[in-house]
Coordinates of N, CA and C in Angstrom, one line a residue:
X1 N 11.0 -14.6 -22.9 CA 10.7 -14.0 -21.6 C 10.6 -15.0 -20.5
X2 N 11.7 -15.8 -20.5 CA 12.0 -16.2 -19.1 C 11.0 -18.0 -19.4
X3 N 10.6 -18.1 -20.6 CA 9.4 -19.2 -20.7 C 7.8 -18.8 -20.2
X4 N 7.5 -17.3 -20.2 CA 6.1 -17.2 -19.6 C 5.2 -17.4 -20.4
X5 N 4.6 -18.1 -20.3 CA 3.2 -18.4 -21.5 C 2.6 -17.6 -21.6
X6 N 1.8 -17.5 -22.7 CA 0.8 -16.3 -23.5 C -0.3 -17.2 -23.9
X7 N -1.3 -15.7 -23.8 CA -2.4 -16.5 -24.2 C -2.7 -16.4 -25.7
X8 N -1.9 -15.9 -26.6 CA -1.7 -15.7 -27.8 C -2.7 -15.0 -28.5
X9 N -3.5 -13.9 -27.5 CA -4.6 -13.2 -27.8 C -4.4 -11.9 -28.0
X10 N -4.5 -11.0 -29.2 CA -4.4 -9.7 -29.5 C -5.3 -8.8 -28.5
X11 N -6.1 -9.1 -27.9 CA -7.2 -8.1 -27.0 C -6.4 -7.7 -25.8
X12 N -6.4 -6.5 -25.6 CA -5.5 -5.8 -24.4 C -5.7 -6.3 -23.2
X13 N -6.6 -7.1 -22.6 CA -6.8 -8.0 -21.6 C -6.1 -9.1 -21.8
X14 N -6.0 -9.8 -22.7 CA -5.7 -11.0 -22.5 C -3.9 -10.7 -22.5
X15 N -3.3 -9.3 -23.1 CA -2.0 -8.8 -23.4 C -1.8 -8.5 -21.7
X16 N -2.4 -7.7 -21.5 CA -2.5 -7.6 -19.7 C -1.7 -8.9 -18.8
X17 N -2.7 -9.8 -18.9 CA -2.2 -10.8 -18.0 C -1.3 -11.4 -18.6
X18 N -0.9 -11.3 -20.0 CA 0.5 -11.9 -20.6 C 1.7 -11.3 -19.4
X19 N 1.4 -10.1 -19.1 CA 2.3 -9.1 -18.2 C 2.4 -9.8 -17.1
X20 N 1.2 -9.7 -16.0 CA 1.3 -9.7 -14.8 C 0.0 -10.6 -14.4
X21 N 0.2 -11.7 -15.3 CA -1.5 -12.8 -15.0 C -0.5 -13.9 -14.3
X22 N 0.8 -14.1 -13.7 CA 1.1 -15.3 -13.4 C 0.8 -14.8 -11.7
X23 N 1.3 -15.8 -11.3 CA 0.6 -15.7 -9.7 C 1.3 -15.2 -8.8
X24 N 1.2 -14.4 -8.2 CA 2.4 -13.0 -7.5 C 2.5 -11.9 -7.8
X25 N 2.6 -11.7 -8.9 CA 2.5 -10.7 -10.3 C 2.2 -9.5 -9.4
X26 N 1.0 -9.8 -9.3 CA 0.1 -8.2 -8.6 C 0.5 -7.9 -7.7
X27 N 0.6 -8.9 -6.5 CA 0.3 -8.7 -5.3 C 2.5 -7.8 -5.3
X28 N 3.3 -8.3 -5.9 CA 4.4 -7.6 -6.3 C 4.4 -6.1 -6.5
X29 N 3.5 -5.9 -7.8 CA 3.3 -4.3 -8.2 C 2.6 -3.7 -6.9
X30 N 1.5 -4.4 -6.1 CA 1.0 -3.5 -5.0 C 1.8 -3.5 -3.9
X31 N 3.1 -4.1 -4.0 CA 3.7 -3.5 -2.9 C 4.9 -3.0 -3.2
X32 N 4.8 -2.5 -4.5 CA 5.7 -1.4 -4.9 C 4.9 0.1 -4.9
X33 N 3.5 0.3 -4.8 CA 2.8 1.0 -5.2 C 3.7 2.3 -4.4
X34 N 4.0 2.1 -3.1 CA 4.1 3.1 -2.5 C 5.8 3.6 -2.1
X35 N 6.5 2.3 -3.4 CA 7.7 3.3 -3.2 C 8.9 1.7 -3.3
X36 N 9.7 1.9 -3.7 CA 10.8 1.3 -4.1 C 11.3 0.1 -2.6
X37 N 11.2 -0.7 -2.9 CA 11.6 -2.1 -1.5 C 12.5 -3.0 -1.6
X38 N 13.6 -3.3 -0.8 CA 14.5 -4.2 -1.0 C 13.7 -5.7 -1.3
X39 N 14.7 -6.7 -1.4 CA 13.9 -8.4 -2.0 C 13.2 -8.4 -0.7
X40 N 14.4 -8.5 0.4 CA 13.7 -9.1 1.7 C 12.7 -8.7 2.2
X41 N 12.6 -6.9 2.2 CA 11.2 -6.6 2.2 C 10.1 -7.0 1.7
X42 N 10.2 -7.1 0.0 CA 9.3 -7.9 -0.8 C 8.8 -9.2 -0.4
X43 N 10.0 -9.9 0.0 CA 9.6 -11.3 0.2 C 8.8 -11.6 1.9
X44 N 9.1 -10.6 3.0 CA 8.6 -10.5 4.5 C 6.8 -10.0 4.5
X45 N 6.8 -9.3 2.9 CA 5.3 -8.6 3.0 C 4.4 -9.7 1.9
X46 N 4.8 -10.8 1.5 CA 4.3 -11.4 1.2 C 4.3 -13.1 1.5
X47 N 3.8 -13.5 2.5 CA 3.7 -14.6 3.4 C 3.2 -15.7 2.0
X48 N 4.0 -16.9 2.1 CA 3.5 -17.7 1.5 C 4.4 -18.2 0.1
X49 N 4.7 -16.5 -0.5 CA 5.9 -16.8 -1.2 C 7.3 -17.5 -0.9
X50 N 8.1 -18.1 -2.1 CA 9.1 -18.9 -1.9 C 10.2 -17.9 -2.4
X51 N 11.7 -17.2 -2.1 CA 12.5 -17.0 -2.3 C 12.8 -17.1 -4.1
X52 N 12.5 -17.9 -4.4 CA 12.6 -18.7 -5.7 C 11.6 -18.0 -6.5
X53 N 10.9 -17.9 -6.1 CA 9.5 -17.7 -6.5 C 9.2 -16.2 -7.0
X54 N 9.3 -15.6 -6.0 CA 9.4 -14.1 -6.1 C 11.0 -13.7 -6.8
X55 N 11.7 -14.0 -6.9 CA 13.1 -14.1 -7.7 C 12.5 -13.9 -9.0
X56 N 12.1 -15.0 -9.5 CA 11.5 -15.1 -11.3 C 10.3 -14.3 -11.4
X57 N 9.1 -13.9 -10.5 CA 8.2 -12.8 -10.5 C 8.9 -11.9 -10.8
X58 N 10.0 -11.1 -10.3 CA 10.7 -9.9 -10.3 C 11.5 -9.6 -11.7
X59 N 12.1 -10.8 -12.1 CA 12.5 -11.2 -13.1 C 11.8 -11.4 -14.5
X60 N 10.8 -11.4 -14.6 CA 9.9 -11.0 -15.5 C 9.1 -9.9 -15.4
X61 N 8.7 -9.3 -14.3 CA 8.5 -7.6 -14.4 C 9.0 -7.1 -14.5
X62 N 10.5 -7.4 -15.0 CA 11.7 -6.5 -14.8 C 11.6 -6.3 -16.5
X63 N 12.0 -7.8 -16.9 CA 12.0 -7.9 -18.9 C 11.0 -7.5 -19.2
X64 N 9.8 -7.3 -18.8 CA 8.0 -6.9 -19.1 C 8.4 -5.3 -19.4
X65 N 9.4 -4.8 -18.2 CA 9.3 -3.6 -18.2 C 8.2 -2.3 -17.3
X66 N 7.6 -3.5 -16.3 CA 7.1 -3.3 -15.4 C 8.0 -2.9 -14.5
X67 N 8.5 -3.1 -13.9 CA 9.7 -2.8 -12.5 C 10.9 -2.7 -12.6
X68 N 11.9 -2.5 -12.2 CA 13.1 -1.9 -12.6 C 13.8 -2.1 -11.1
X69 N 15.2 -2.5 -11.5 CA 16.5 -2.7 -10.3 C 17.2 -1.7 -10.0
X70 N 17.5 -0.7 -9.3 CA 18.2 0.3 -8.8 C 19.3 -0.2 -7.8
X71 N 20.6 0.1 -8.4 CA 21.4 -0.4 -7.4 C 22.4 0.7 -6.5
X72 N 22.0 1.0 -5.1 CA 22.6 1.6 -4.2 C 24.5 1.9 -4.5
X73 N 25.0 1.0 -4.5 CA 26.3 0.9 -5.0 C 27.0 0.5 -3.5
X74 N 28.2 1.1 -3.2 CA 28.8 1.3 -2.2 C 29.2 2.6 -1.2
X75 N 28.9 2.0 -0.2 CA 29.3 1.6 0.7 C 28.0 0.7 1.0
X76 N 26.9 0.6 0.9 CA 25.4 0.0 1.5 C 25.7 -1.0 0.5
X77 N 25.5 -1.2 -1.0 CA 25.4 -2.6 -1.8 C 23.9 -2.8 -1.8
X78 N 22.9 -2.0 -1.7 CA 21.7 -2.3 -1.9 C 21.4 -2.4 -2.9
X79 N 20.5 -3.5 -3.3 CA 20.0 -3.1 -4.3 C 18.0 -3.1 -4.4
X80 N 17.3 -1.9 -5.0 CA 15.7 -1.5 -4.6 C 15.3 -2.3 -6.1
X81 N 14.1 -2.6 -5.6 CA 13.0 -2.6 -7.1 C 12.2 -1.5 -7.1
X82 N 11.4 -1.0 -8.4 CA 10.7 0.1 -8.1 C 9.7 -0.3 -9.2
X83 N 9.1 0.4 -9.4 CA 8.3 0.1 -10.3 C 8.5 1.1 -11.9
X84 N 8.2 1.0 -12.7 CA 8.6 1.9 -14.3 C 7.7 2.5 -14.3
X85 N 7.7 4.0 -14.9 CA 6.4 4.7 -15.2 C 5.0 3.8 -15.8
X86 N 5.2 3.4 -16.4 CA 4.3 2.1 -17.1 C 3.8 0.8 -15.7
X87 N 5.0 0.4 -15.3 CA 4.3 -0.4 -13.9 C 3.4 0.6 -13.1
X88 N 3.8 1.4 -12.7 CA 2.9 2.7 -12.4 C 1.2 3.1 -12.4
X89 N 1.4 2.9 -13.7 CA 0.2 3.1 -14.5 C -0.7 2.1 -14.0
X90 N -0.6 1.1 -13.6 CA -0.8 0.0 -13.0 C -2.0 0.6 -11.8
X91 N -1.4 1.1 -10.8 CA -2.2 1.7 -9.6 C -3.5 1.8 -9.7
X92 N -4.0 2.9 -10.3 CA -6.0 2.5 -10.6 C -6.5 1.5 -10.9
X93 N -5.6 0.9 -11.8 CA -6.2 -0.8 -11.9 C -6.3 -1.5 -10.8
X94 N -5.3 -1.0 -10.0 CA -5.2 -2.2 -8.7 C -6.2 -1.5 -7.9
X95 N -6.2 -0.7 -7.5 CA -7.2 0.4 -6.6 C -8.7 -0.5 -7.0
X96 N -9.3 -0.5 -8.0 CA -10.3 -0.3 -8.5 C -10.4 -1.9 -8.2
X97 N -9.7 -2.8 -8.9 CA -9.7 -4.8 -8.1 C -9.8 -4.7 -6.8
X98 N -9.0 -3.8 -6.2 CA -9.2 -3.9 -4.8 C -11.1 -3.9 -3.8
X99 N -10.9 -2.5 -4.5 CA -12.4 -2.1 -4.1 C -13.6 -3.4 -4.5
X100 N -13.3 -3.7 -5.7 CA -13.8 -5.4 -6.0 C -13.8 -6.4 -5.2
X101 N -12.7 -6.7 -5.2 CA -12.0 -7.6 -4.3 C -12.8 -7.8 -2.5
X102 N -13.0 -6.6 -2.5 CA -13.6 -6.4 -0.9 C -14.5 -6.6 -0.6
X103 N -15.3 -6.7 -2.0 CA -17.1 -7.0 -1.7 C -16.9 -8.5 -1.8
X104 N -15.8 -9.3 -1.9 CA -15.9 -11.0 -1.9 C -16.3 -11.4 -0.3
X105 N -17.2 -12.4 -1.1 CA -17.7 -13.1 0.2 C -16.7 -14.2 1.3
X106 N -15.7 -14.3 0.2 CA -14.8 -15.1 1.1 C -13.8 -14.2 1.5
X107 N -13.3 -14.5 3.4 CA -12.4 -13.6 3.4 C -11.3 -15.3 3.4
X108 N -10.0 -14.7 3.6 CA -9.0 -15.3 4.0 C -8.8 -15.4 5.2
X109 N -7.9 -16.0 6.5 CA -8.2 -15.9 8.0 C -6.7 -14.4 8.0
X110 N -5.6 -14.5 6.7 CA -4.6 -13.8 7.1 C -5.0 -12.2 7.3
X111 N -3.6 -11.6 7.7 CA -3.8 -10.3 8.4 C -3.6 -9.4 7.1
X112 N -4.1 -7.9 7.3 CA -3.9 -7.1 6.2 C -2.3 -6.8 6.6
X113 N -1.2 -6.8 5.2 CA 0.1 -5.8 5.7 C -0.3 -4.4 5.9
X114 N 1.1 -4.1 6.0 CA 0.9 -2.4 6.1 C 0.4 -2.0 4.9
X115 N 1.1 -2.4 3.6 CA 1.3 -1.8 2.5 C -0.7 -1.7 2.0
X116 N -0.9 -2.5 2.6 CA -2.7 -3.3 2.2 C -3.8 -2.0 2.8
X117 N -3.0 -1.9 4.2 CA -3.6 -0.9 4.7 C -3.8 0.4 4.7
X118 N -2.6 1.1 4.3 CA -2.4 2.3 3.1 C -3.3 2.7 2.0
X119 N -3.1 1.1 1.5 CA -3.8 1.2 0.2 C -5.3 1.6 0.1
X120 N -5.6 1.1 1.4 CA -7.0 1.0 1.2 C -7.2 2.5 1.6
X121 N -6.6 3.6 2.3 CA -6.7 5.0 2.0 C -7.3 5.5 0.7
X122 N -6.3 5.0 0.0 CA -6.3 5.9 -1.1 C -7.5 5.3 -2.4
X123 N -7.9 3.7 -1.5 CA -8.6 3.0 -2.6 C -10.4 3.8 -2.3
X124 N -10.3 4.2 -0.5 CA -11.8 4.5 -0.6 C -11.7 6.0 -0.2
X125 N -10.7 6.9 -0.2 CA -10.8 8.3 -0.1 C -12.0 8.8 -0.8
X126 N -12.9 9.9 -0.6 CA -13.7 10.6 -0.8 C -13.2 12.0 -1.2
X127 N -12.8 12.3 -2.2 CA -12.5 13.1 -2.7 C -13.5 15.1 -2.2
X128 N -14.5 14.3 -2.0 CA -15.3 16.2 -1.2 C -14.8 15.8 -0.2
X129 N -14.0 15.0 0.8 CA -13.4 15.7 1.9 C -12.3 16.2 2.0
X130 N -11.2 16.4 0.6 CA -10.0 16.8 0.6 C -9.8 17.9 1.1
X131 N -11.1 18.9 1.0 CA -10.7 20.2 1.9 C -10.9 20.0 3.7
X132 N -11.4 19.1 3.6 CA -11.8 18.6 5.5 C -10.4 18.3 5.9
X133 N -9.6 17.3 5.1 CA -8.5 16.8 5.7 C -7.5 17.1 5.0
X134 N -7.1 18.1 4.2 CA -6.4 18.8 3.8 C -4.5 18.5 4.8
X135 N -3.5 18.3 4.2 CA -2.5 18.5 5.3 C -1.6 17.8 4.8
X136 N -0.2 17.2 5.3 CA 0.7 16.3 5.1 C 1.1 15.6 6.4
X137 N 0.9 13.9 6.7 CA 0.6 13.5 7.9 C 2.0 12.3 7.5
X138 N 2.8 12.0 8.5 CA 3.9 10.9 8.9 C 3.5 9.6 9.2
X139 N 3.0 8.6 9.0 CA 3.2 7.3 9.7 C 4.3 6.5 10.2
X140 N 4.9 6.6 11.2 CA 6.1 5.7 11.8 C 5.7 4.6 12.2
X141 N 5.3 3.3 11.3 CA 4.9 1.8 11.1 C 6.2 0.9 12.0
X142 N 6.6 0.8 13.1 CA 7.7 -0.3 13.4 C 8.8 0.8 12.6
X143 N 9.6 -0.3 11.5 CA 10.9 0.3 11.4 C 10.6 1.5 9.7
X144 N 9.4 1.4 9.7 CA 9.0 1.7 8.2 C 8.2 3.3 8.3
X145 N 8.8 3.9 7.6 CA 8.1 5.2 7.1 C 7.2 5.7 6.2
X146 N 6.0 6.4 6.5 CA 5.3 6.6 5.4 C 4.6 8.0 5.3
X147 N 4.3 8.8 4.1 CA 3.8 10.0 4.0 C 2.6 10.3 3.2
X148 N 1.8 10.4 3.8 CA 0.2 10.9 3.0 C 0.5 12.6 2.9
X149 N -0.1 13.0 1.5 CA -0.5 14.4 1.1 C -1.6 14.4 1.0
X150 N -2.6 15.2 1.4 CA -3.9 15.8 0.7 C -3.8 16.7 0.6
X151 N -4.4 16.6 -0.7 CA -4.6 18.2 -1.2 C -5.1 18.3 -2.8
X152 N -6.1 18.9 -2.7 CA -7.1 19.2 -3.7 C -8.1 18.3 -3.9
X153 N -8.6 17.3 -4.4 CA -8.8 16.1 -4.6 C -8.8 14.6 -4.2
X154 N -7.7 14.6 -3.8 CA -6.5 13.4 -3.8 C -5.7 12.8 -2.3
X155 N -5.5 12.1 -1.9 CA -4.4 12.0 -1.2 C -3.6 10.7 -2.0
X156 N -2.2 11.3 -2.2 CA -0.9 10.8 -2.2 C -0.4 10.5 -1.2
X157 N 0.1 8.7 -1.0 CA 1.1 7.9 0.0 C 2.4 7.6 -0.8
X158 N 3.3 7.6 0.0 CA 4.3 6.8 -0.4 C 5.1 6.1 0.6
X159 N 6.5 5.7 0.7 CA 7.2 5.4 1.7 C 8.3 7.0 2.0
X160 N 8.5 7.6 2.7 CA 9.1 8.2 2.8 C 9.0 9.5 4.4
X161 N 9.7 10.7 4.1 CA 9.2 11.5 5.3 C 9.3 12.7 4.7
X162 N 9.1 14.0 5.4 CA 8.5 15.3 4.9 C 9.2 16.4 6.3
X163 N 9.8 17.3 6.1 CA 10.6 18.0 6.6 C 9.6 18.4 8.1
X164 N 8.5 19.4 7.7 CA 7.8 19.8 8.8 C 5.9 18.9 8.7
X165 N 5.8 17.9 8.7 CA 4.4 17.4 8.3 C 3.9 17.8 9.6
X166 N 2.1 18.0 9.5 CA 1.3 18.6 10.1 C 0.9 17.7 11.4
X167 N 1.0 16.1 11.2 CA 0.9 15.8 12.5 C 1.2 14.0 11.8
X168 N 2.0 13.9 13.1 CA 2.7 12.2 12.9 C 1.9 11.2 13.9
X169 N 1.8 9.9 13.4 CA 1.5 8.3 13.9 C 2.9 7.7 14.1
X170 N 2.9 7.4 15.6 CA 3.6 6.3 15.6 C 3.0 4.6 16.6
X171 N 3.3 4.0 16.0 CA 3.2 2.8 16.3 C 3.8 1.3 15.6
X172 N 3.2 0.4 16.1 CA 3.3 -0.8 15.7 C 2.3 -1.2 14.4
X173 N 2.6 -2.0 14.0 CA 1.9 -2.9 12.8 C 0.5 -3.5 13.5
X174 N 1.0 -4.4 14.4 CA -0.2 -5.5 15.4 C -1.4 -4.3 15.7
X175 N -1.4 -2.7 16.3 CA -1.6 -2.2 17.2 C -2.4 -1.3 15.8
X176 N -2.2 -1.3 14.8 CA -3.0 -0.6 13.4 C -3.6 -1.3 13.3
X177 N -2.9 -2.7 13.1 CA -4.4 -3.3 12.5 C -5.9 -3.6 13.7
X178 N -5.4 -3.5 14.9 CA -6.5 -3.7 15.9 C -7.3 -2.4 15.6
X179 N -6.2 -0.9 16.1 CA -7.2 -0.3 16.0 C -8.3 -0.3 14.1
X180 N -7.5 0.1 13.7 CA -8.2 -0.5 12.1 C -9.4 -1.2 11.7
X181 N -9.0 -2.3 13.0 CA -10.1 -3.2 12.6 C -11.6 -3.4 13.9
X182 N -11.2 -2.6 14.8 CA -11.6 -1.9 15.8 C -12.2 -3.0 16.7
X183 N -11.4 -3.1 17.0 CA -10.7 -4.4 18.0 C -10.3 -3.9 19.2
X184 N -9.5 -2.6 19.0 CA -9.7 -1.1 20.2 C -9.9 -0.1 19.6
X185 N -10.1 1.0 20.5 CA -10.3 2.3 20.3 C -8.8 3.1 20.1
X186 N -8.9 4.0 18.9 CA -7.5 4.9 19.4 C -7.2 5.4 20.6
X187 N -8.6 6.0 21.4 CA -8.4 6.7 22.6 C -7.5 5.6 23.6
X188 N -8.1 4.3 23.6 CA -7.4 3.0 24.3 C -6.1 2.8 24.1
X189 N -5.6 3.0 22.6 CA -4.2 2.6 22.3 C -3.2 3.8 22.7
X190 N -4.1 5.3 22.8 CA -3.1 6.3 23.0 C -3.2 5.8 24.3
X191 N -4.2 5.7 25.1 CA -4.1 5.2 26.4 C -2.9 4.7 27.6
X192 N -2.7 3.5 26.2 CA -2.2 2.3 26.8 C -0.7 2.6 26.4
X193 N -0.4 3.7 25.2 CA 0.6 4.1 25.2 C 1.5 3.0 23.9
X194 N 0.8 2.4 23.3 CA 1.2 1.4 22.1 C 1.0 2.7 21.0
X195 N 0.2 3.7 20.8 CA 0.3 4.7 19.4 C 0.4 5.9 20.2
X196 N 0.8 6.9 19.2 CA 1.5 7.7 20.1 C 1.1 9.1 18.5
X197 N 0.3 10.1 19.0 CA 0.4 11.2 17.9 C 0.9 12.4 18.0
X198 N 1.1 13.5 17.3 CA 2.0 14.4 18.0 C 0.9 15.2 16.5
X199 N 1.2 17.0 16.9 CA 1.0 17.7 16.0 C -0.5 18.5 16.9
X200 N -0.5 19.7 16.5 CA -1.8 20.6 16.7 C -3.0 19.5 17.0
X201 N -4.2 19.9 17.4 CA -5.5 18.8 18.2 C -6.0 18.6 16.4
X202 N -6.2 19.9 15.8 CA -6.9 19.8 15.1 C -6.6 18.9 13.7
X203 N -5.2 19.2 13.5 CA -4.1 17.9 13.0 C -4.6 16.6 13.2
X204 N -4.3 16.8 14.0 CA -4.2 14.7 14.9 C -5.9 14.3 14.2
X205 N -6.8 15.4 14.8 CA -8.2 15.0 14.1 C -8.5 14.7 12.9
X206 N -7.4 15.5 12.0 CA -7.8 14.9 10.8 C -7.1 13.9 10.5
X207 N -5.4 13.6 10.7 CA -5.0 12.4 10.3 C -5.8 11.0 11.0
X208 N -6.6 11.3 12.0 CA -7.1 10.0 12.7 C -8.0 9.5 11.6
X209 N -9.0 10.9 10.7 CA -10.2 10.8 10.3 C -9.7 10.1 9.0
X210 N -8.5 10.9 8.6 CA -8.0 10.0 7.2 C -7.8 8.5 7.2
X211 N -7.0 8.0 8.5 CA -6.4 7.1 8.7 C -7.5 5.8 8.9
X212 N -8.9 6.4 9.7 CA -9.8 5.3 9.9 C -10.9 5.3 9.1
X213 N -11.1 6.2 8.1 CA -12.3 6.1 7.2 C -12.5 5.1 6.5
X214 N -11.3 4.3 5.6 CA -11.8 2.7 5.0 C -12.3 1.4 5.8
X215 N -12.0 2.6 7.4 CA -12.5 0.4 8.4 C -13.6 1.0 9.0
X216 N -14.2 2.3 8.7 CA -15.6 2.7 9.5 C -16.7 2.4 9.0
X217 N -17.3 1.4 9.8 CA -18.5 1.2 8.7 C -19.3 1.8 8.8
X218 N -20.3 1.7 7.4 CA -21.3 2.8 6.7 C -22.9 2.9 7.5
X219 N -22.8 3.8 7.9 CA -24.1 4.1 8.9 C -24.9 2.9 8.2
X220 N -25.7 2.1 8.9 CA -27.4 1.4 8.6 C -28.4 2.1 8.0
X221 N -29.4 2.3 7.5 CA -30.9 3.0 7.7 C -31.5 2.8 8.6
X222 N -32.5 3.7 8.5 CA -33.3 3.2 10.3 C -34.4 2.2 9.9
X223 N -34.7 1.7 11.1 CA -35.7 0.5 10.4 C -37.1 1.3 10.7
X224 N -37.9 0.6 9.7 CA -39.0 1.4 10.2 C -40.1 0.3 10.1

């Protein structure tokens, strides 16, 4: 397998990171989570990586059986990675590190990507509000599309679009993460005319409610 070392441990954890313990590994399957991406994609949403580098990552999630090559053919000559039903399976694990992950005391100074930002949707959704925000909502990210479902339980993202969705986001990447990180207000950014929503009032209210619930922070207690 390419020379990847093993930890030569029968226990399903240590078989785990035989898979996807080398360094990239993950951060690879999380940005397939939401749907099949060319190299250069791969390689633009992951700052730091080397060309080279992410080549042999892919290259062993491929033989692992983790991810898989889809080739466009002709006239385009694309070729996607995606992930295997089995890479797949992956997602709650990463969901659940994530949520981990966020209680660390150390941050990094880098920016969240899109793909990070998404994620964190569906990492801190509240399942008793599926009937509040019930719908199917568009994100137009820069050149990149994306589609949230709720409904029952759950909300489902991917990369993709939806014939009639209930109300659309468009904007910039820079201009999400501000508001996101609330650095401005939406009312400011529709303002200013950098985000831009469309769909029924009551629509827009709920994809706003979906979209900023992981950066809203958790009411205080009162002091007494």
């Amino acid at each position: 397998m390419s020379g990847v070392r093993s930890y030569g441990d029968p226990c399903g954890v240590a078989r785990g990171l035989d898979v996807v313990g080398e360094r990239w590994a993950l951060l690879v399957v999380r940005d397939l989570l939401l749907g099949p991406r060319r190299f250069n994609d791969l390689l633009g949403g992951l700052p730091g990586v080397s060309p080279n580098v992410l080549s042999q990552r892919l290259r062993q999630l491929t033989e692992h059986g983790v991810v898989q090559r889809r080739d466009l053919g002709p006239p385009t000559r694309v070729h996607l990675y995606e992930l295997t039903e089995w890479g797949r399976a992956l997602e709650p694990v990463l969901l659940q590190f994530g949520r981990w992950g966020s209680q660390s005391p150390q941050r990094p100074e880098g920016a969240l990507g899109i793909d990070s930002l998404l994620l964190s949707i569906k990492a801190t959704f509240d399942p008793a509000r599926a009937a509040d925000l019930r719908g199917v909502y568009e994100f137009y990210i820069d050149a990149d599309t994306y589609l949230a479902e709720v409904a029952d339980d759950s909300v489902q993202i991917r990369r993709g679009t939806a014939p009639d969705p209930d109300a659309t986001l468009t904007t910039d990447l820079d201009t999400l993460r501000a508001v996101c990180g609330h650095q401005i207000t939406m009312a400011a950014a529709l303002g200013a005319g950098t985000l831009r929503l469309s769909g029924d009032e009551h629509a827009r209210q709920r994809l706003t409610e979906l979209l900023l619930a992981p950066f809203t922070p958790a009411p205080q207690p009162a002091k007494t």
